[in-house]
PDB file of C-alpha atoms in Angstrom:
ATOM      1  CA  MET A   1     -12.579 -24.174   0.030  1.00 93.00           C
ATOM      2  CA  ILE A   2     -10.411 -21.280  -1.120  1.00 97.00           C
ATOM      3  CA  ARG A   3      -7.637 -20.792   1.438  1.00 98.00           C
ATOM      4  CA  ILE A   4      -6.647 -17.164   1.957  1.00 98.00           C
ATOM      5  CA  LEU A   5      -3.705 -15.340   3.520  1.00 98.00           C
ATOM      6  CA  LEU A   6      -4.714 -11.849   4.665  1.00 98.00           C
ATOM      7  CA  ALA A   7      -1.980  -9.247   5.177  1.00 97.00           C
ATOM      8  CA  ASP A   8      -2.558  -5.707   6.436  1.00 96.00           C
ATOM      9  CA  ASP A   9      -0.769  -3.742   9.144  1.00 94.00           C
ATOM     10  CA  GLU A  10      -4.072  -2.441  10.565  1.00 93.00           C
ATOM     11  CA  ALA A  11      -5.758  -5.015  12.804  1.00 94.00           C
ATOM     12  CA  MET A  12      -9.154  -3.362  12.431  1.00 94.00           C
ATOM     13  CA  MET A  13      -8.896  -3.494   8.639  1.00 93.00           C
ATOM     14  CA  ARG A  14      -7.988  -7.183   8.793  1.00 95.00           C
ATOM     15  CA  ALA A  15     -11.004  -7.811  11.015  1.00 95.00           C
ATOM     16  CA  GLY A  16     -13.282  -6.003   8.570  1.00 94.00           C
ATOM     17  CA  VAL A  17     -11.967  -7.875   5.540  1.00 95.00           C
ATOM     18  CA  ARG A  18     -12.169 -11.186   7.405  1.00 95.00           C
ATOM     19  CA  ALA A  19     -15.817 -10.436   8.269  1.00 95.00           C
ATOM     20  CA  ILE A  20     -16.607  -9.781   4.600  1.00 95.00           C
ATOM     21  CA  LEU A  21     -14.885 -12.964   3.476  1.00 95.00           C
ATOM     22  CA  SER A  22     -16.598 -15.037   6.184  1.00 95.00           C
ATOM     23  CA  SER A  23     -19.950 -14.273   4.535  1.00 95.00           C
ATOM     24  CA  ASP A  24     -18.939 -16.678   1.759  1.00 96.00           C
ATOM     25  CA  PRO A  25     -18.821 -20.313   2.964  1.00 96.00           C
ATOM     26  CA  GLU A  26     -16.274 -21.181   0.265  1.00 97.00           C
ATOM     27  CA  LEU A  27     -13.654 -18.753   1.608  1.00 97.00           C
ATOM     28  CA  ASP A  28     -11.390 -19.555   4.544  1.00 97.00           C
ATOM     29  CA  VAL A  29      -8.786 -17.157   5.997  1.00 97.00           C
ATOM     30  CA  VAL A  30      -6.059 -19.560   7.143  1.00 97.00           C
ATOM     31  CA  ALA A  31      -3.459 -16.975   8.200  1.00 97.00           C
ATOM     32  CA  GLU A  32      -3.087 -13.265   8.958  1.00 97.00           C
ATOM     33  CA  ALA A  33       0.005 -11.090   8.757  1.00 97.00           C
ATOM     34  CA  GLY A  34       0.684  -7.607  10.080  1.00 95.00           C
ATOM     35  CA  ASP A  35       3.596  -6.835   7.765  1.00 96.00           C
ATOM     36  CA  GLY A  36       5.025  -7.889   4.424  1.00 95.00           C
ATOM     37  CA  ARG A  37       7.838 -10.054   5.767  1.00 96.00           C
ATOM     38  CA  GLN A  38       5.427 -12.064   7.893  1.00 97.00           C
ATOM     39  CA  ALA A  39       3.136 -12.409   4.868  1.00 97.00           C
ATOM     40  CA  VAL A  40       5.928 -14.008   2.837  1.00 97.00           C
ATOM     41  CA  ASP A  41       6.806 -16.416   5.663  1.00 97.00           C
ATOM     42  CA  LEU A  42       3.162 -17.431   6.125  1.00 97.00           C
ATOM     43  CA  ALA A  43       2.659 -17.908   2.384  1.00 97.00           C
ATOM     44  CA  ILE A  44       5.606 -20.303   2.323  1.00 96.00           C
ATOM     45  CA  SER A  45       4.410 -22.256   5.382  1.00 96.00           C
ATOM     46  CA  HIS A  46       0.658 -22.344   4.613  1.00 96.00           C
ATOM     47  CA  HIS A  47       0.602 -22.404   0.787  1.00 95.00           C
ATOM     48  CA  PRO A  48      -2.728 -20.513   0.540  1.00 97.00           C
ATOM     49  CA  ASP A  49      -4.632 -20.368  -2.736  1.00 97.00           C
ATOM     50  CA  VAL A  50      -4.779 -16.572  -2.578  1.00 97.00           C
ATOM     51  CA  ALA A  51      -2.679 -13.963  -0.769  1.00 97.00           C
ATOM     52  CA  LEU A  52      -4.593 -10.725  -0.190  1.00 97.00           C
ATOM     53  CA  LEU A  53      -1.968  -8.048   0.439  1.00 96.00           C
ATOM     54  CA  ASP A  54      -2.148  -4.403   1.428  1.00 94.00           C
ATOM     55  CA  ILE A  55       0.322  -2.331  -0.574  1.00 91.00           C
ATOM     56  CA  ARG A  56       1.676  -0.183   2.268  1.00 89.00           C
ATOM     57  CA  MET A  57       3.009  -2.343   5.098  1.00 93.00           C
ATOM     58  CA  PRO A  58       6.052  -2.134   7.409  1.00 92.00           C
ATOM     59  CA  ARG A  59       9.244  -4.203   7.092  1.00 90.00           C
ATOM     60  CA  LEU A  60       8.346  -5.179   3.516  1.00 92.00           C
ATOM     61  CA  ASP A  61       5.721  -3.406   1.435  1.00 92.00           C
ATOM     62  CA  GLY A  62       2.990  -5.273  -0.385  1.00 92.00           C
ATOM     63  CA  LEU A  63       4.600  -4.996  -3.802  1.00 92.00           C
ATOM     64  CA  ALA A  64       7.907  -6.484  -2.609  1.00 94.00           C
ATOM     65  CA  ALA A  65       6.021  -9.140  -0.654  1.00 96.00           C
ATOM     66  CA  ALA A  66       3.989 -10.017  -3.755  1.00 95.00           C
ATOM     67  CA  ALA A  67       7.162 -10.482  -5.795  1.00 93.00           C
ATOM     68  CA  GLU A  68       8.695 -12.780  -3.156  1.00 95.00           C
ATOM     69  CA  ILE A  69       5.504 -14.797  -2.765  1.00 96.00           C
ATOM     70  CA  ARG A  70       5.250 -15.333  -6.516  1.00 92.00           C
ATOM     71  CA  ARG A  71       8.816 -16.646  -6.532  1.00 91.00           C
ATOM     72  CA  ALA A  72       8.653 -18.750  -3.354  1.00 94.00           C
ATOM     73  CA  ALA A  73       5.042 -19.957  -3.591  1.00 94.00           C
ATOM     74  CA  PRO A  74       4.071 -19.850  -7.284  1.00 90.00           C
ATOM     75  CA  GLY A  75       0.853 -21.746  -6.561  1.00 92.00           C
ATOM     76  CA  THR A  76      -0.422 -18.785  -4.554  1.00 96.00           C
ATOM     77  CA  ALA A  77      -2.260 -16.112  -6.545  1.00 94.00           C
ATOM     78  CA  VAL A  78      -1.738 -12.553  -5.306  1.00 95.00           C
ATOM     79  CA  VAL A  79      -4.395  -9.866  -5.003  1.00 95.00           C
ATOM     80  CA  MET A  80      -3.418  -6.339  -3.996  1.00 93.00           C
ATOM     81  CA  LEU A  81      -5.803  -4.483  -1.687  1.00 90.00           C
ATOM     82  CA  THR A  82      -5.228  -0.768  -1.179  1.00 84.00           C
ATOM     83  CA  THR A  83      -6.769   2.633  -0.643  1.00 79.00           C
ATOM     84  CA  PHE A  84      -4.423   4.053  -3.245  1.00 63.00           C
ATOM     85  CA  GLY A  85      -5.627   3.995  -6.845  1.00 60.00           C
ATOM     86  CA  GLU A  86      -2.699   5.777  -8.481  1.00 60.00           C
ATOM     87  CA  ASP A  87      -1.631   4.485 -11.863  1.00 61.00           C
ATOM     88  CA  ASP A  88       1.941   3.711 -10.751  1.00 68.00           C
ATOM     89  CA  TYR A  89       0.705   1.302  -8.074  1.00 78.00           C
ATOM     90  CA  ILE A  90      -1.465  -0.495 -10.624  1.00 79.00           C
ATOM     91  CA  ALA A  91       1.411  -0.895 -13.079  1.00 76.00           C
ATOM     92  CA  LYS A  92       3.847  -2.050 -10.394  1.00 81.00           C
ATOM     93  CA  ALA A  93       1.364  -4.539  -8.955  1.00 84.00           C
ATOM     94  CA  LEU A  94       0.818  -6.139 -12.350  1.00 80.00           C
ATOM     95  CA  ASP A  95       4.541  -6.100 -13.063  1.00 79.00           C
ATOM     96  CA  VAL A  96       5.388  -8.160  -9.958  1.00 85.00           C
ATOM     97  CA  GLY A  97       2.829 -10.777 -10.946  1.00 86.00           C
ATOM     98  CA  ALA A  98      -0.341  -9.790  -9.079  1.00 90.00           C
ATOM     99  CA  ALA A  99      -3.457 -11.358 -10.580  1.00 90.00           C
ATOM    100  CA  GLY A 100      -5.870  -8.870  -9.033  1.00 89.00           C
ATOM    101  CA  PHE A 101      -6.065  -5.294  -7.807  1.00 89.00           C
ATOM    102  CA  LEU A 102      -8.868  -4.144  -5.499  1.00 90.00           C
ATOM    103  CA  LEU A 103      -9.608  -0.898  -3.685  1.00 87.00           C
ATOM    104  CA  LYS A 104     -10.535  -0.883   0.000  1.00 86.00           C
ATOM    105  CA  SER A 105     -13.196   1.680  -0.798  1.00 84.00           C
ATOM    106  CA  GLY A 106     -14.853  -0.687  -3.296  1.00 83.00           C
ATOM    107  CA  ASP A 107     -17.999  -2.765  -2.984  1.00 88.00           C
ATOM    108  CA  PRO A 108     -17.496  -5.799  -0.675  1.00 92.00           C
ATOM    109  CA  ARG A 109     -18.954  -7.934  -3.451  1.00 91.00           C
ATOM    110  CA  GLU A 110     -15.971  -6.965  -5.611  1.00 90.00           C
ATOM    111  CA  LEU A 111     -13.651  -8.384  -2.949  1.00 93.00           C
ATOM    112  CA  ILE A 112     -15.398 -11.748  -2.924  1.00 95.00           C
ATOM    113  CA  ALA A 113     -15.689 -11.852  -6.713  1.00 93.00           C
ATOM    114  CA  GLY A 114     -12.012 -11.004  -7.079  1.00 93.00           C
ATOM    115  CA  ILE A 115     -10.906 -13.765  -4.711  1.00 95.00           C
ATOM    116  CA  HIS A 116     -12.983 -16.335  -6.588  1.00 95.00           C
ATOM    117  CA  ALA A 117     -11.709 -15.133  -9.969  1.00 92.00           C
ATOM    118  CA  VAL A 118      -8.006 -15.370  -9.203  1.00 93.00           C
ATOM    119  CA  ALA A 119      -8.441 -18.677  -7.345  1.00 93.00           C
ATOM    120  CA  GLU A 120      -9.948 -20.084 -10.557  1.00 90.00           C
ATOM    121  CA  GLY A 121      -6.972 -18.925 -12.598  1.00 87.00           C
ATOM    122  CA  ALA A 122      -8.468 -15.719 -13.989  1.00 86.00           C
ATOM    123  CA  ALA A 123      -7.456 -12.107 -13.383  1.00 84.00           C
ATOM    124  CA  TYR A 124      -9.553  -9.471 -11.678  1.00 88.00           C
ATOM    125  CA  LEU A 125      -9.373  -5.689 -11.634  1.00 85.00           C
ATOM    126  CA  ALA A 126     -11.838  -3.597  -9.664  1.00 84.00           C
ATOM    127  CA  PRO A 127     -14.027  -1.588 -12.079  1.00 80.00           C
ATOM    128  CA  ARG A 128     -12.381   1.729 -11.193  1.00 78.00           C
ATOM    129  CA  VAL A 129      -8.947   0.179 -11.639  1.00 79.00           C
ATOM    130  CA  ALA A 130      -9.983  -1.311 -14.984  1.00 76.00           C
ATOM    131  CA  GLN A 131     -11.060   2.150 -16.132  1.00 73.00           C
ATOM    132  CA  ARG A 132      -7.581   3.476 -15.393  1.00 71.00           C
ATOM    133  CA  VAL A 133      -5.944   0.628 -17.290  1.00 70.00           C
ATOM    134  CA  ILE A 134      -8.228   1.186 -20.277  1.00 65.00           C
ATOM    135  CA  ALA A 135      -7.430   4.899 -20.216  1.00 66.00           C
ATOM    136  CA  GLN A 136      -3.725   4.107 -20.270  1.00 63.00           C
ATOM    137  CA  LEU A 137      -4.200   1.754 -23.202  1.00 59.00           C
ATOM    138  CA  SER A 138      -6.125   4.323 -25.218  1.00 60.00           C
ATOM    139  CA  GLY A 139      -3.029   6.430 -25.820  1.00 58.00           C
ATOM    140  CA  GLY A 140      -0.772   5.160 -28.586  1.00 54.00           C
ATOM    141  CA  ARG A 141      -3.135   2.284 -29.316  1.00 55.00           C
ATOM    142  CA  MET A 142      -2.166   1.904 -32.979  1.00 52.00           C
ATOM    143  CA  ALA A 143       1.556   1.554 -32.240  1.00 60.00           C
ATOM    144  CA  ARG A 144       0.950  -0.922 -29.461  1.00 71.00           C
ATOM    145  CA  GLY A 145      -1.495  -2.816 -31.634  1.00 73.00           C
ATOM    146  CA  ALA A 146       1.182  -3.369 -34.279  1.00 76.00           C
ATOM    147  CA  GLN A 147       3.675  -4.485 -31.643  1.00 83.00           C
ATOM    148  CA  ALA A 148       1.136  -6.860 -30.100  1.00 85.00           C
ATOM    149  CA  ARG A 149       0.308  -8.418 -33.474  1.00 87.00           C
ATOM    150  CA  ASP A 150       4.011  -9.005 -34.042  1.00 87.00           C
ATOM    151  CA  ARG A 151       4.312 -10.696 -30.650  1.00 90.00           C
ATOM    152  CA  ILE A 152       1.452 -13.136 -31.193  1.00 93.00           C
ATOM    153  CA  GLU A 153       3.007 -14.286 -34.467  1.00 91.00           C
ATOM    154  CA  ALA A 154       5.059 -16.691 -32.336  1.00 90.00           C
ATOM    155  CA  LEU A 155       1.892 -18.420 -31.113  1.00 94.00           C
ATOM    156  CA  THR A 156       0.186 -21.397 -32.712  1.00 94.00           C
ATOM    157  CA  GLU A 157      -3.401 -21.083 -33.885  1.00 93.00           C
ATOM    158  CA  ARG A 158      -4.645 -22.937 -30.795  1.00 95.00           C
ATOM    159  CA  GLU A 159      -2.555 -20.758 -28.484  1.00 95.00           C
ATOM    160  CA  ARG A 160      -4.063 -17.652 -30.051  1.00 94.00           C
ATOM    161  CA  GLU A 161      -7.500 -19.116 -29.478  1.00 95.00           C
ATOM    162  CA  VAL A 162      -6.681 -19.689 -25.805  1.00 96.00           C
ATOM    163  CA  LEU A 163      -5.138 -16.203 -25.524  1.00 96.00           C
ATOM    164  CA  ALA A 164      -8.326 -14.659 -26.892  1.00 95.00           C
ATOM    165  CA  LEU A 165     -10.361 -16.408 -24.205  1.00 95.00           C
ATOM    166  CA  VAL A 166      -7.879 -15.303 -21.535  1.00 94.00           C
ATOM    167  CA  GLY A 167      -8.328 -11.773 -22.843  1.00 92.00           C
ATOM    168  CA  ALA A 168     -12.089 -12.199 -22.548  1.00 91.00           C
ATOM    169  CA  GLY A 169     -11.628 -12.920 -18.836  1.00 88.00           C
ATOM    170  CA  LEU A 170     -12.407 -16.641 -18.826  1.00 92.00           C
ATOM    171  CA  SER A 171     -10.902 -18.916 -16.176  1.00 92.00           C
ATOM    172  CA  ASN A 172      -9.018 -22.102 -17.070  1.00 93.00           C
ATOM    173  CA  ALA A 173     -12.099 -24.180 -16.318  1.00 93.00           C
ATOM    174  CA  GLU A 174     -14.278 -21.995 -18.536  1.00 94.00           C
ATOM    175  CA  ILE A 175     -11.739 -22.133 -21.371  1.00 95.00           C
ATOM    176  CA  ALA A 176     -11.579 -25.928 -21.071  1.00 95.00           C
ATOM    177  CA  SER A 177     -15.355 -26.138 -21.310  1.00 95.00           C
ATOM    178  CA  ARG A 178     -15.486 -23.768 -24.289  1.00 94.00           C
ATOM    179  CA  LEU A 179     -12.782 -25.638 -26.235  1.00 95.00           C
ATOM    180  CA  HIS A 180     -13.831 -29.141 -25.084  1.00 95.00           C
ATOM    181  CA  ILE A 181     -10.425 -29.969 -23.629  1.00 95.00           C
ATOM    182  CA  VAL A 182      -9.262 -30.825 -20.114  1.00 96.00           C
ATOM    183  CA  GLU A 183      -8.267 -28.074 -17.687  1.00 94.00           C
ATOM    184  CA  GLY A 184      -4.697 -29.396 -17.405  1.00 94.00           C
ATOM    185  CA  THR A 185      -4.245 -28.859 -21.133  1.00 96.00           C
ATOM    186  CA  VAL A 186      -5.465 -25.284 -20.787  1.00 95.00           C
ATOM    187  CA  LYS A 187      -2.926 -24.654 -18.015  1.00 94.00           C
ATOM    188  CA  ALA A 188      -0.188 -25.963 -20.280  1.00 96.00           C
ATOM    189  CA  TYR A 189      -1.320 -23.676 -23.107  1.00 96.00           C
ATOM    190  CA  VAL A 190      -1.465 -20.655 -20.797  1.00 95.00           C
ATOM    191  CA  SER A 191       2.017 -21.391 -19.448  1.00 94.00           C
ATOM    192  CA  ALA A 192       3.389 -21.674 -22.979  1.00 96.00           C
ATOM    193  CA  ILE A 193       1.658 -18.441 -24.002  1.00 96.00           C
ATOM    194  CA  LEU A 194       3.145 -16.498 -21.077  1.00 94.00           C
ATOM    195  CA  THR A 195       6.588 -17.837 -21.969  1.00 94.00           C
ATOM    196  CA  ARG A 196       6.305 -17.069 -25.692  1.00 93.00           C
ATOM    197  CA  LEU A 197       4.971 -13.566 -25.057  1.00 94.00           C
ATOM    198  CA  ASP A 198       7.542 -12.998 -22.293  1.00 91.00           C
ATOM    199  CA  VAL A 199       4.949 -11.758 -19.793  1.00 90.00           C
ATOM    200  CA  ARG A 200       4.536 -12.587 -16.111  1.00 85.00           C
ATOM    201  CA  ASN A 201       0.809 -13.039 -15.691  1.00 89.00           C
ATOM    202  CA  ARG A 202      -2.596 -13.352 -17.320  1.00 90.00           C
ATOM    203  CA  VAL A 203      -3.368  -9.663 -16.993  1.00 86.00           C
ATOM    204  CA  GLN A 204      -0.408  -8.721 -19.174  1.00 89.00           C
ATOM    205  CA  ALA A 205      -1.314 -11.473 -21.649  1.00 92.00           C
ATOM    206  CA  ALA A 206      -4.916 -10.247 -21.728  1.00 91.00           C
ATOM    207  CA  ILE A 207      -3.743  -6.712 -22.540  1.00 89.00           C
ATOM    208  CA  ILE A 208      -1.744  -8.055 -25.488  1.00 91.00           C
ATOM    209  CA  ALA A 209      -4.815 -10.005 -26.641  1.00 92.00           C
ATOM    210  CA  HIS A 210      -6.857  -6.785 -26.682  1.00 88.00           C
ATOM    211  CA  GLU A 211      -4.110  -4.732 -28.337  1.00 86.00           C
ATOM    212  CA  ALA A 212      -3.648  -7.385 -31.035  1.00 88.00           C
ATOM    213  CA  GLY A 213      -7.355  -7.375 -31.798  1.00 87.00           C
ATOM    214  CA  LEU A 214      -8.041 -10.920 -30.613  1.00 91.00           C
ATOM    215  CA  VAL A 215     -10.765  -9.564 -28.306  1.00 85.00           C
ATOM    216  CA  ALA A 216     -13.309  -6.930 -29.262  1.00 68.00           C
TER     217      ALA A 216
END
C-alpha cells in the first residue's frame, strides 16, 4: 500500500481527491490536513509515503509546508496539487524538493499515476506542467547545455548512466532492472548524483541530464 497524506483547506476538495484515490486499491489516505502547519505535523507523526499538498493553504502555504516536510520527513515524497499553473509556482515547487506537480483541473488518471510514480522514486509532472518546463528550457538551451556538460564531468561513467535513466523518467526499480543491479545500489547512486550535481531532487537532475545531452 502507498500511504498518503492529503492536505487542502477545502473539505469538499479533499473529499473529491480522496474519492479518486480510493478507486485504486493500492492507495490509502492515512491522514488529512486543512492547513500547511497541520500537514507538517501529520507528516512527522504518520510518515506517509507521499504528501499531496495544495499550494495555497492558511497558516503555512503548501510550498513552505513542502520544504519543512522534506527536512523533517525525508522519506516522504511531496506532490503539489493546485489550480494555479503559473511558471513561478512550478519553479518554486521544484526548488523546495517536490517530486511532482499536478493540476486540480487535470485528468484524475494523472493524479493516480503521479502518486505511483513518486512513491516508486520517480518524478512526475502533469503534461501541461511539463510543457511549461520544456518551454522554459528551450530558451538559452546552448548555454545551459554547456554548463550541464561541465557539471556532469564530476560524475563517474556509471553515475552518468544512472543519471541518463533518471532523465528518461525511470524509477529506481526500473533502473535496477535495466542495469542488473539491486535497487539499494541505485538509491546510493542517485543520492551521490544529487550531491555531486548540487541539486535537491530527481526533477532537477533530470533537467541537467536533458541539457547535457544524456537523454534525447
